mmCIF file of C-alpha atoms and ligand atoms in Angstrom:
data_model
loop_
_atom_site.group_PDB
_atom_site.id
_atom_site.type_symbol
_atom_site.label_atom_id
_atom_site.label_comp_id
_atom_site.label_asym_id
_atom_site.label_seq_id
_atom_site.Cartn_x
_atom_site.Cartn_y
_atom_site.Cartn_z
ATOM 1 C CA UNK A 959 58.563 -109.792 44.624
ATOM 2 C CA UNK A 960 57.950 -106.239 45.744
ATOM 3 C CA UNK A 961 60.692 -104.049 47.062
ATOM 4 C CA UNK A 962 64.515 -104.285 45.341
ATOM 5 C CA UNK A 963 64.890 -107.430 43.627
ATOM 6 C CA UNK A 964 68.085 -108.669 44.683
ATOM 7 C CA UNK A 965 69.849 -111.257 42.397
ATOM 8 C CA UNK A 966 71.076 -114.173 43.482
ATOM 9 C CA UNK A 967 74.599 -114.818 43.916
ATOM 10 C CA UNK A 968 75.761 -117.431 40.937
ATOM 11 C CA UNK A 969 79.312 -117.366 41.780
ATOM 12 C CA UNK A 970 79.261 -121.079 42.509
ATOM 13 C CA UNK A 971 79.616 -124.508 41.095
ATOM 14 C CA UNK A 972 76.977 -127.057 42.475
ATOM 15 C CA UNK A 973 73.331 -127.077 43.279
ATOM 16 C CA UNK A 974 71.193 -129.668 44.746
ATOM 17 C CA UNK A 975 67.121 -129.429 44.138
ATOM 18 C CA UNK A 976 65.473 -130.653 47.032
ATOM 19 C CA UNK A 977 61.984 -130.590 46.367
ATOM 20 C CA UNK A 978 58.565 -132.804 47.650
ATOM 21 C CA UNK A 979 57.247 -134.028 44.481
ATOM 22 C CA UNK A 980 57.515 -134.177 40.899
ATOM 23 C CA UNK A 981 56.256 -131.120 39.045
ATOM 24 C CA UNK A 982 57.353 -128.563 41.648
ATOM 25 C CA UNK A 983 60.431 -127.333 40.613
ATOM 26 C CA UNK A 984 58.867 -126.844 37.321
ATOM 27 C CA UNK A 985 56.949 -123.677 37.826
ATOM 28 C CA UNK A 986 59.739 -121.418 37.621
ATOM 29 C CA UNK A 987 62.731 -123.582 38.994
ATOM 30 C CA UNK A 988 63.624 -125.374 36.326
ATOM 31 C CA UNK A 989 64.497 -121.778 34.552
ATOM 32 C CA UNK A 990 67.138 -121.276 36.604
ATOM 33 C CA UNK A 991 68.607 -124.496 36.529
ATOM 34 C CA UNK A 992 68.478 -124.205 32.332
ATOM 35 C CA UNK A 993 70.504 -121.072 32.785
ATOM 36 C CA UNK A 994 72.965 -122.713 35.184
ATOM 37 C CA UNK A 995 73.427 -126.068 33.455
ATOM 38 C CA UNK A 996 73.917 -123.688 30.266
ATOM 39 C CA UNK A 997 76.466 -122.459 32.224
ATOM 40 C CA UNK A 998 77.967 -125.399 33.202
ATOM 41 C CA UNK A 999 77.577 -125.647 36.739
ATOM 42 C CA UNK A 1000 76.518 -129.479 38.084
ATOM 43 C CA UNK A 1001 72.841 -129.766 39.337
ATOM 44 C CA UNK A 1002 71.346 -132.573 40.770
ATOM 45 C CA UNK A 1003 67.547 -133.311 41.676
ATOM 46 C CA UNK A 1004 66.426 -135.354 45.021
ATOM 47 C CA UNK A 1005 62.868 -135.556 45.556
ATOM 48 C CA UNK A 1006 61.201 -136.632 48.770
ATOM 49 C CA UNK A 1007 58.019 -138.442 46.688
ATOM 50 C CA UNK A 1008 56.919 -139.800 43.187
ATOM 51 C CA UNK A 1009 53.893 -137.970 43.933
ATOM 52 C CA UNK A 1010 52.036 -141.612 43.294
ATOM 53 C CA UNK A 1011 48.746 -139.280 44.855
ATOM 54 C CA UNK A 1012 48.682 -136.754 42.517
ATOM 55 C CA UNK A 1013 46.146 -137.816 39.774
ATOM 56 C CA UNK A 1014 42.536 -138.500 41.490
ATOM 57 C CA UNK A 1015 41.691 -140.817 38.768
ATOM 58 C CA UNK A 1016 44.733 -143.443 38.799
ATOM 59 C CA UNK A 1017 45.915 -146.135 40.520
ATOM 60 C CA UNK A 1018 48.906 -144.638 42.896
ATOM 61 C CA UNK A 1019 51.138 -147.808 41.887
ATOM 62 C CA UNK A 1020 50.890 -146.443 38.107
ATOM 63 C CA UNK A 1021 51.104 -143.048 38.985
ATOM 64 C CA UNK A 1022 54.694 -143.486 40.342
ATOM 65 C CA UNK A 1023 55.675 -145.094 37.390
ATOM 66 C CA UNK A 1024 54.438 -142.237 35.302
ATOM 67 C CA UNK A 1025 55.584 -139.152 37.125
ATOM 68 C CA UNK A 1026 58.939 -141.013 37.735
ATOM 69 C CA UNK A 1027 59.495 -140.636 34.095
ATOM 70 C CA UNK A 1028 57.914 -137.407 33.086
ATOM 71 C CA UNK A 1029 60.462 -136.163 35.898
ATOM 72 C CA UNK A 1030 63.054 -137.361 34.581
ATOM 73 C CA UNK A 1031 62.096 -136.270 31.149
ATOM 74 C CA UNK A 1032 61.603 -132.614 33.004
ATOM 75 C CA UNK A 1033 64.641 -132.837 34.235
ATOM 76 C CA UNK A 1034 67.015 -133.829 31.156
ATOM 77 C CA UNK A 1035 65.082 -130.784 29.366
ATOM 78 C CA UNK A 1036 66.953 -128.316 31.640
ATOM 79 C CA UNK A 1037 70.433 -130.410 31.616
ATOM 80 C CA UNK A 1038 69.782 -132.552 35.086
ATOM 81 C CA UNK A 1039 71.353 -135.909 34.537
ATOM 82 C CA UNK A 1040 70.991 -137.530 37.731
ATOM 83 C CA UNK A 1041 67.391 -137.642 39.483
ATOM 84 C CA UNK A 1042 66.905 -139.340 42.894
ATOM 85 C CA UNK A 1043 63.940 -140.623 45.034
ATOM 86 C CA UNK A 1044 63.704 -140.548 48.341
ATOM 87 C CA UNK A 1045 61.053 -142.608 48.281
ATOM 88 C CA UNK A 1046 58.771 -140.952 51.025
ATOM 89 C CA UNK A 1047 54.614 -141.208 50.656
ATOM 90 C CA UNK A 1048 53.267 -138.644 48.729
ATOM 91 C CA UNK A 1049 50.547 -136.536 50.415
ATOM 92 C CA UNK A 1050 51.069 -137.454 54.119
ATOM 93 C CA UNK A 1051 54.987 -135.897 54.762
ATOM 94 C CA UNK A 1052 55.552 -135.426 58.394
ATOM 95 C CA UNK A 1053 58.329 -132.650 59.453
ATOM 96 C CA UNK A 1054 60.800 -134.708 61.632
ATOM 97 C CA UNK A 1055 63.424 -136.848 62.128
ATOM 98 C CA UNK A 1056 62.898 -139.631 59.492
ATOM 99 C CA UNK A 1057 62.478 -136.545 56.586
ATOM 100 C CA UNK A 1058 65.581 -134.348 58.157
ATOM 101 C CA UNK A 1059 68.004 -137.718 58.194
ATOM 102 C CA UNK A 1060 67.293 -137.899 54.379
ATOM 103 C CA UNK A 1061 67.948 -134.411 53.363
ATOM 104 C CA UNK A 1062 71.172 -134.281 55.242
ATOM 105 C CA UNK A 1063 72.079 -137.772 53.859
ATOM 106 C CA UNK A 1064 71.525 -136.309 49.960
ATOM 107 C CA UNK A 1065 73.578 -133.099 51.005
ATOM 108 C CA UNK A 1066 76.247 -135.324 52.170
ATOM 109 C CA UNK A 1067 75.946 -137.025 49.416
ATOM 110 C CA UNK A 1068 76.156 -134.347 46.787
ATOM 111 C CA UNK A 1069 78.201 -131.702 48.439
ATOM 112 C CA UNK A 1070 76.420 -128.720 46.896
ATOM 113 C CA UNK A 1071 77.462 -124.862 47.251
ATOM 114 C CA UNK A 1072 73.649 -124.141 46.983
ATOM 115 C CA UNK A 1073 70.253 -125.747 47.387
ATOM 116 C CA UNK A 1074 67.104 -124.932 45.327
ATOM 117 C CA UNK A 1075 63.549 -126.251 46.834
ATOM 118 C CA UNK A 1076 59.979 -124.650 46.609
ATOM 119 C CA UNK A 1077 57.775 -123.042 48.829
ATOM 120 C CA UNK A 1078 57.621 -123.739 52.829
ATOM 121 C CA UNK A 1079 55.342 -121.077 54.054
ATOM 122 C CA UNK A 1080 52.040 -120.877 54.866
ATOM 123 C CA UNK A 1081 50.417 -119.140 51.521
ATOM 124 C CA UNK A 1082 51.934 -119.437 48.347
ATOM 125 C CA UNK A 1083 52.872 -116.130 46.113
ATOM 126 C CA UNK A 1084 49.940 -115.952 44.448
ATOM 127 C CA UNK A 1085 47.574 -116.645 47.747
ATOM 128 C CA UNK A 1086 45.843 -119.474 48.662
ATOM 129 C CA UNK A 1087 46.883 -121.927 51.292
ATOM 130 C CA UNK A 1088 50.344 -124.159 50.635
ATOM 131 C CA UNK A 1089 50.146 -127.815 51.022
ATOM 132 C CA UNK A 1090 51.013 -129.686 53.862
ATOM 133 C CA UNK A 1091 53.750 -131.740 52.250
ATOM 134 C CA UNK A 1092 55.529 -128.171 50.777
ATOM 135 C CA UNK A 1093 55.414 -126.735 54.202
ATOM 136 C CA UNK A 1094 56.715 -130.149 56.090
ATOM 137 C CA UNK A 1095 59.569 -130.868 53.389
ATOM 138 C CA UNK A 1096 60.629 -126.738 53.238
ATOM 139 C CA UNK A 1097 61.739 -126.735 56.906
ATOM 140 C CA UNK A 1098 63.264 -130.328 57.149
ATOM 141 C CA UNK A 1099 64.821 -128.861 53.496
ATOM 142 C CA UNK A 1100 66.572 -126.054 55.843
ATOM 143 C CA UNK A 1101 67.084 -127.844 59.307
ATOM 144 C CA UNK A 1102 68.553 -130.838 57.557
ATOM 145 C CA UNK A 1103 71.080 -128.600 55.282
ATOM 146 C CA UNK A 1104 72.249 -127.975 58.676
ATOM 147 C CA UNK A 1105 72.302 -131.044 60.332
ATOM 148 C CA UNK A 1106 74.387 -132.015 57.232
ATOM 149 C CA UNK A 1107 76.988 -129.665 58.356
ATOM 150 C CA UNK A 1108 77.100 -131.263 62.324
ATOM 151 C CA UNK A 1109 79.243 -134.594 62.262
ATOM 152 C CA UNK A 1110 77.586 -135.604 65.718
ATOM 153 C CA UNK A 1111 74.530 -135.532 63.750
ATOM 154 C CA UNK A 1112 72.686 -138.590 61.915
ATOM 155 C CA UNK A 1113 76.433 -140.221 62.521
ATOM 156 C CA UNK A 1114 74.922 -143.538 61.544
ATOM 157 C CA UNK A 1115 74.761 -142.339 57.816
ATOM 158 C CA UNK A 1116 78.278 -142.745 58.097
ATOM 159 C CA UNK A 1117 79.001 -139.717 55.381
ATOM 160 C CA UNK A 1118 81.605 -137.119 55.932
ATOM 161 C CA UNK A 1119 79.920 -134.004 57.341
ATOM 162 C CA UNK A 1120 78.599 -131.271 54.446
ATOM 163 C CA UNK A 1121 78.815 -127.601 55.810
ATOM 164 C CA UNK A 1122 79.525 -125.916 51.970
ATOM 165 C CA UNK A 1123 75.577 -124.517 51.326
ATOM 166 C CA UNK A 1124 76.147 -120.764 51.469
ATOM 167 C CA UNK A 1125 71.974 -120.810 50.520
ATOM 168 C CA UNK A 1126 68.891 -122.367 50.132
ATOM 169 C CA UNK A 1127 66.273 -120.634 47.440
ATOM 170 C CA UNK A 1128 62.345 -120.956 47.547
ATOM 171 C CA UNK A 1129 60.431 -120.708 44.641
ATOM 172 C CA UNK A 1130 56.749 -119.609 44.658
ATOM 173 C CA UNK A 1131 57.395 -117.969 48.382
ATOM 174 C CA UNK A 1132 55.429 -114.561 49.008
ATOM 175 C CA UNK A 1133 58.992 -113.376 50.783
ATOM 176 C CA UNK A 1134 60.806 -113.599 47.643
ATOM 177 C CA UNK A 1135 63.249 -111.013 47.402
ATOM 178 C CA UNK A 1136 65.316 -112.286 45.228
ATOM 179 C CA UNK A 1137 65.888 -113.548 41.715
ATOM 180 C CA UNK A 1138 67.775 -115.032 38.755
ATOM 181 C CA UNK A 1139 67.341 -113.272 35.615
ATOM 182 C CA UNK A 1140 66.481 -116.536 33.209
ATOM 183 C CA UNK A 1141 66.236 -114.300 29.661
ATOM 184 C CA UNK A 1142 67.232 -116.782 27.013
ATOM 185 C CA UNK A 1143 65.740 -119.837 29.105
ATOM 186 C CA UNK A 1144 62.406 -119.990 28.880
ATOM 187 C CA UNK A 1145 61.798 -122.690 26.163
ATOM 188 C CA UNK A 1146 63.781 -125.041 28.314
ATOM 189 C CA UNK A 1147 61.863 -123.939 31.420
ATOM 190 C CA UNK A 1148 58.508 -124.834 29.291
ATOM 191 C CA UNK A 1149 59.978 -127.928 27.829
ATOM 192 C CA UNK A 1150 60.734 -128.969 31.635
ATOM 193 C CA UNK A 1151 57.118 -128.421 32.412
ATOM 194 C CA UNK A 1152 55.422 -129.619 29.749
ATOM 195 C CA UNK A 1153 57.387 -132.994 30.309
ATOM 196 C CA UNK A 1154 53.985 -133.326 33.042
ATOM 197 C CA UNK A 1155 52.026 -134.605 30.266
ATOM 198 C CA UNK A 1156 49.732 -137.175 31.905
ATOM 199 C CA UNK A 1157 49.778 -135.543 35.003
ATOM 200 C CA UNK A 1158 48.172 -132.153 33.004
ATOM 201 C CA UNK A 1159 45.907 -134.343 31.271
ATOM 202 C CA UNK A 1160 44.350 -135.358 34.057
ATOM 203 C CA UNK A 1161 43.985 -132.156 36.044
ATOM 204 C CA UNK A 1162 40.605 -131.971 35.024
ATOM 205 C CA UNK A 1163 41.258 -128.372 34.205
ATOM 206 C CA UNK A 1164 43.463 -126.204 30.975
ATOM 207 C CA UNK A 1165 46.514 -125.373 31.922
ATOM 208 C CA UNK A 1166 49.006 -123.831 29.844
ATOM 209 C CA UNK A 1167 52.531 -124.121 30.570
ATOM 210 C CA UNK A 1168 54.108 -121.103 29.103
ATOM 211 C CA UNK A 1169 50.992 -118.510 29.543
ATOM 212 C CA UNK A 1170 51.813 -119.593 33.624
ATOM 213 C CA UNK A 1171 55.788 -119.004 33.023
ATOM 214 C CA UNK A 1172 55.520 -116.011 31.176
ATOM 215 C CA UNK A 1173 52.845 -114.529 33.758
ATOM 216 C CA UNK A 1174 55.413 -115.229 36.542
ATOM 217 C CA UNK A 1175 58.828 -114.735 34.410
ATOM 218 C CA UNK A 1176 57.856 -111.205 32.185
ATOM 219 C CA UNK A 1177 56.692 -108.720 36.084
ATOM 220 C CA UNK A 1178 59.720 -110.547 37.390
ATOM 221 C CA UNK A 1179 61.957 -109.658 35.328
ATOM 222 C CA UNK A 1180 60.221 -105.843 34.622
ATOM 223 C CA UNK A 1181 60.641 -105.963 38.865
ATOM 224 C CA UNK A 1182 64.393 -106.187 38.545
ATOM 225 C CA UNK A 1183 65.164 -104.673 35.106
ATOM 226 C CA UNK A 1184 65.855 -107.432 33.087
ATOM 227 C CA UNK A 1185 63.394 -109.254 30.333
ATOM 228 C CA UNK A 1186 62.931 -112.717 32.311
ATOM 229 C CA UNK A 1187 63.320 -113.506 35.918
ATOM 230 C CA UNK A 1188 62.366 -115.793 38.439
ATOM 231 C CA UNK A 1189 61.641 -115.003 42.132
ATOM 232 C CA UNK A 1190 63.125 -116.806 44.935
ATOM 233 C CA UNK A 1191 63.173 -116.295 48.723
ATOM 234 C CA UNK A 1192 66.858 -116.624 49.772
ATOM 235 C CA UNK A 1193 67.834 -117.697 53.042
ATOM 236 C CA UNK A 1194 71.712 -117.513 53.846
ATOM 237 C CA UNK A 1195 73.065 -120.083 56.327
HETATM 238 ZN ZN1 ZN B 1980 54.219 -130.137 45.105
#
């Protein structure tokens, strides 16, 4: 989030969150789609897992249960009525065919203007190495947005062809460039992650919730002159 922060085009009427697991559109995300549910434009979450491998100390089985609700409860905190699972393994995504089919299936499902995921490349914003499922999911996120569009692709799905995404946003991406000023948003935004609760509780380390937002949201927003914001790489298609 160096150089001109950009913001992102909100001239639109639909978004579709594509994202790998529960929790991940949480840590900044979820601000964004407050503000644009406040707004009243439709948003819909798809994610690829229940992240049933998230909590070392559970049984996956339970785990799915869990995190199926607290995302759900996440979700309804920013305005998101309808959630959706893929139902892919958590932990073990593979970038291919299988993982593209369903991500053009849910954009041909949903018909959005724009689509909001997290993270594909190799580091995330902060450093450190992204995971494997964030980098696999990211680019079948952004190949299947435009197999979506391609009626001689995945014809079996037997959907009308989808070629209405003008974007697809990253959060937590070291290119961001871009952002959505979310001033006015953040207690939803910390309400949405906060709805984690078990999966915090067993982290095995603190973590506070709106000390992370704020961290991210208040340079953010001083970056592009406004009080909150949240970064996003922004690639056009
Ligand atoms: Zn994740």
């Amino acid at each position: 989030m160096n150089d001109a922060m950009t913001a992102v085009p909100e001239d639109w009427g639909t978004a579709l969150a594509l994202v790998a697991h529960p929790d991940d559109l949480e840590y900044g995300g979820s601000l964004a789609v407050a503000k644009w549910t406040a707004a009243g434009k439709h948003v819909v979450e798809v994610l690829a897992t229940r992240g049933e491998a998230g909590i070392d100390s559970m049984d996956p089985e339970e785990v799915a249960a869990v995190r199926t609700e607290e995302q759900i409860a996440a979700a309804r905190a920013v305005g998101v009525e309808t959630v959706e699972f893929l139902g892919f393994p958590d932990g073990v995504l593979e970038y291919g065919l299988p993982l593209r089919r369903a991500v053009a299936g849910a954009i041909r499902r949903h018909r959005p203007d724009v689509v909001l995921s997290v993270n594909f490349r190799e580091t995330f914003a902060g450093g450190g190495f992204n995971m494997a499922d964030h980098r696999a999911f990211g680019l079948a996120v952004l190949d299947g947005v435009r197999d979506a569009a391609n009626r001689w692709v995945f014809r079996d799905l037997d959907l009308d062809p989808w070629p209405g995404v003008r974007f697809v946003l990253f959060g937590g991406s070291p290119e961001a460039r871009h952002h959505v000023d979310v001033t006015g948003h953040l207690e939803a935004g910390v309400a949405s992650l906060e709805a984690h609760r078990v999966y915090f509780a067993n982290l095995g380390q603190d973590f506070d919730p709106r000390a992370f937002l704020t961290g991210m949201c208040e340079p953010a927003g001083a970056a592009a002159g406004v009080e909150l914001a949240v970064p996003f790489e922004l690639i056009e298609m």
